CSV table of C-alpha atoms in Angstrom, one decimal:
chain,number,residue,atom,x,y,z
D,24,MET,CA,0.0,0.0,0.0
D,25,PRO,CA,1.5,3.3,-1.0
D,26,ARG,CA,2.2,5.9,1.7
D,27,PRO,CA,-0.8,8.2,2.0
D,28,PRO,CA,-0.2,11.8,1.0
D,29,ALA,CA,0.3,14.2,3.8
D,30,ALA,CA,-0.9,17.7,3.9
D,31,SER,CA,-0.3,20.8,6.0
D,32,VAL,CA,-3.7,22.2,5.2
D,33,PRO,CA,-6.9,20.2,4.4
D,34,GLY,CA,-7.2,19.5,0.7
D,35,GLU,CA,-3.5,20.2,-0.1
D,36,GLN,CA,-1.7,17.1,-1.5
D,37,GLY,CA,2.0,16.2,-1.2
D,38,ALA,CA,4.5,14.6,1.0
D,39,MET,CA,4.9,16.0,4.5
D,40,ASP,CA,8.3,17.4,5.4
D,41,PRO,CA,9.8,15.0,8.1
D,42,MET,CA,10.7,18.1,10.1
D,43,GLU,CA,7.0,19.0,10.2
D,44,ARG,CA,5.9,15.5,11.0
D,45,THR,CA,4.3,16.4,14.3
D,46,ARG,CA,2.6,19.6,12.9
D,47,SER,CA,-0.6,19.2,10.9
D,48,ASP,CA,-3.7,21.3,10.2
D,49,VAL,CA,-5.6,18.2,9.0
D,50,GLU,CA,-8.8,17.2,10.7
D,51,LEU,CA,-9.2,13.6,11.8
D,52,ALA,CA,-11.9,12.9,9.2
D,53,ASP,CA,-9.7,14.3,6.4
D,54,ALA,CA,-6.8,12.2,7.7
D,55,ARG,CA,-8.9,9.0,7.7
D,56,ARG,CA,-10.1,9.8,4.1
D,57,ARG,CA,-6.4,10.1,3.1
D,58,GLY,CA,-5.6,6.6,4.6
D,59,TRP,CA,-4.1,7.6,7.9
D,60,LEU,CA,-5.0,5.6,10.9
D,61,SER,CA,-5.8,6.6,14.5
D,62,ILE,CA,-3.6,5.1,17.2
D,63,LYS,CA,-6.2,2.5,17.9
D,64,GLN,CA,-6.4,1.4,14.3
D,65,ALA,CA,-2.6,1.4,13.9
D,66,ALA,CA,-2.3,-0.7,17.1
D,67,GLU,CA,-4.8,-3.2,15.8
D,68,ALA,CA,-3.1,-3.4,12.3
D,69,ALA,CA,0.3,-3.9,13.9
D,70,ARG,CA,-1.0,-6.2,16.7
D,71,VAL,CA,0.5,-4.0,19.5
D,72,SER,CA,-1.2,-1.9,22.1
D,73,ALA,CA,-1.6,1.9,21.9
D,74,LYS,CA,0.5,2.1,25.0
D,75,MET,CA,3.4,0.3,23.2
D,76,ILE,CA,3.1,2.7,20.3
D,77,ARG,CA,3.5,5.7,22.6
D,78,HIS,CA,6.4,3.9,24.3
D,79,TYR,CA,8.1,3.1,21.0
D,80,GLU,CA,7.7,6.8,20.0
D,81,GLN,CA,9.2,7.8,23.4
D,82,VAL,CA,12.3,5.6,23.0
D,83,GLY,CA,12.8,6.5,19.4
D,84,LEU,CA,11.9,3.3,17.6
D,85,LEU,CA,9.0,5.1,15.9
D,86,GLY,CA,9.1,8.7,14.8
D,87,LYS,CA,6.9,11.2,16.5
D,88,ALA,CA,3.4,10.8,15.3
D,89,ARG,CA,1.7,13.3,13.1
D,90,ARG,CA,-1.1,15.1,14.9
D,91,THR,CA,-4.5,16.4,13.8
D,92,THR,CA,-5.6,19.9,14.6
D,93,ALA,CA,-7.2,18.4,17.7
D,94,GLY,CA,-4.0,16.7,18.7
D,95,TYR,CA,-4.9,13.1,17.8
D,96,ARG,CA,-2.0,10.9,16.7
D,97,ILE,CA,-2.3,9.7,13.1
D,98,TYR,CA,-0.2,7.0,11.4
D,99,ASP,CA,0.4,5.8,7.9
D,100,GLU,CA,1.2,2.4,6.4
D,101,THR,CA,4.9,3.0,6.8
D,102,ASP,CA,4.4,3.5,10.5
D,103,VAL,CA,2.4,0.3,10.8
D,104,GLN,CA,5.2,-1.6,8.9
D,105,THR,CA,7.7,-0.2,11.4
D,106,LEU,CA,5.5,-1.3,14.3
D,107,ARG,CA,5.2,-4.8,12.9
D,108,PHE,CA,9.0,-4.9,12.5
D,109,VAL,CA,9.5,-3.8,16.1
D,110,ARG,CA,6.9,-6.3,17.4
D,111,ARG,CA,8.5,-9.2,15.6
D,112,ALA,CA,12.0,-8.2,16.8
D,113,ARG,CA,10.7,-8.0,20.3
D,114,ASP,CA,9.1,-11.5,19.8
D,115,LEU,CA,12.6,-12.7,18.9
D,116,GLY,CA,14.0,-11.3,22.1
D,117,PHE,CA,15.9,-8.3,20.8
D,118,SER,CA,16.5,-5.4,23.2
D,119,ILE,CA,15.3,-1.9,22.4
D,120,LYS,CA,18.9,-0.9,21.5
D,121,GLU,CA,19.3,-4.0,19.3
D,122,ILE,CA,16.0,-3.2,17.6
D,123,SER,CA,17.1,0.4,17.0
D,124,ASN,CA,20.2,-1.0,15.3
D,125,LEU,CA,18.1,-3.5,13.3
D,126,LEU,CA,15.7,-0.7,12.2
D,127,ALA,CA,18.7,1.3,11.0
D,128,LEU,CA,19.9,-1.7,9.0
D,129,TRP,CA,16.4,-2.4,7.7
D,130,GLN,CA,15.9,1.2,6.5
D,131,ASP,CA,19.4,1.3,4.9
D,132,LYS,CA,18.9,-0.1,1.4
D,133,GLU,CA,22.7,-0.3,0.9
D,134,ARG,CA,23.2,-2.3,4.1
D,135,SER,CA,25.6,-5.2,4.2
D,136,SER,CA,24.1,-8.7,4.8
D,137,PRO,CA,27.1,-9.6,7.0
D,138,ASP,CA,26.2,-6.8,9.4
D,139,VAL,CA,22.7,-8.3,9.9
D,140,ALA,CA,24.1,-11.8,10.2
D,141,LYS,CA,26.7,-10.7,12.8
D,142,MET,CA,23.9,-9.1,14.8
D,143,ALA,CA,21.8,-12.3,14.6
D,144,GLN,CA,24.7,-14.4,15.7
D,145,GLU,CA,25.5,-12.2,18.7
D,146,HIS,CA,21.9,-12.4,19.7
D,147,ILE,CA,21.9,-16.2,19.3
D,148,SER,CA,25.0,-16.4,21.6
D,149,GLN,CA,23.2,-14.2,24.2
D,150,LEU,CA,20.1,-16.5,24.0
D,151,ASP,CA,22.3,-19.6,24.4
D,152,SER,CA,23.9,-18.1,27.5
D,153,ARG,CA,20.5,-17.2,29.0
D,154,ILE,CA,19.2,-20.7,28.2
D,155,ASN,CA,22.2,-22.2,30.1
D,156,GLU,CA,21.5,-19.9,33.1
D,157,LEU,CA,17.9,-20.9,33.1
D,158,GLN,CA,18.7,-24.6,32.9
D,159,VAL,CA,21.0,-24.3,36.0
D,160,ILE,CA,18.2,-22.5,37.9
D,161,ARG,CA,15.7,-25.2,36.9
D,162,ARG,CA,18.0,-28.0,38.1
D,163,SER,CA,18.5,-26.2,41.4
D,164,LEU,CA,14.8,-25.7,41.9
D,165,GLN,CA,14.0,-29.2,40.9
D,166,HIS,CA,16.6,-30.5,43.4
D,167,LEU,CA,15.1,-28.4,46.2
D,168,SER,CA,11.6,-29.5,45.3
D,169,ASP,CA,12.6,-33.1,45.2
D,170,LYS,CA,13.9,-32.7,48.8
D,171,ALA,CA,10.4,-31.8,50.0
D,172,GLN,CA,8.7,-34.4,52.2
D,173,GLY,CA,5.6,-35.2,50.2
D,174,ASP,CA,2.3,-33.7,51.4
D,175,ASP,CA,3.8,-32.7,54.7
D,176,GLU,CA,1.6,-30.1,56.5
D,177,ARG,CA,4.7,-28.5,58.1
D,178,PRO,CA,5.5,-24.9,57.0
D,179,GLU,CA,9.1,-25.7,56.3
D,180,HIS,CA,10.0,-26.4,52.6
D,181,PRO,CA,13.5,-26.7,51.0
D,182,VAL,CA,12.7,-23.9,48.5
D,183,ILE,CA,11.7,-21.4,51.2
D,184,GLU,CA,14.6,-22.4,53.3
D,185,ASP,CA,17.1,-22.0,50.4
D,186,VAL,CA,15.7,-18.6,49.4
D,187,THR,CA,15.8,-17.5,53.1
D,188,VAL,CA,19.5,-18.6,53.4
D,189,GLU,CA,20.4,-16.8,50.2
D,190,ALA,CA,18.6,-13.6,51.2
């Protein structure tokens, strides 16, 4: 879907200057006719919450939203694509900083594939380390749980005792 045309005054066609992205004299109804989406619609299209959209704007993963004359945020298809990208990167466990770097690579049409591959391999290594840490924790917890004396009504339990000692 092509990027909807932006306007600084209702009825005026043309691309919005990125420097004026947050300024708009467009009414919400005009914005909708032009293909822009409200925050709720963008959230539904990208399968994220409106709260996350505002958060991603705040941390710089998504540019500041255009606003209608009444101050409502409006988004276009490019914004929705960016939100989908960010959501999938979060699903894969990338941090905000890593997603920022991935976004820069995604938006750089002259990027080098080895740069992306290097980032992916670094993330895989981090995941492997975390998996190993979780497996150690699981084994410890399983050992403590196995030490419990069945359906004993006593308040003592090896897990509670271990946590108390470690505190």
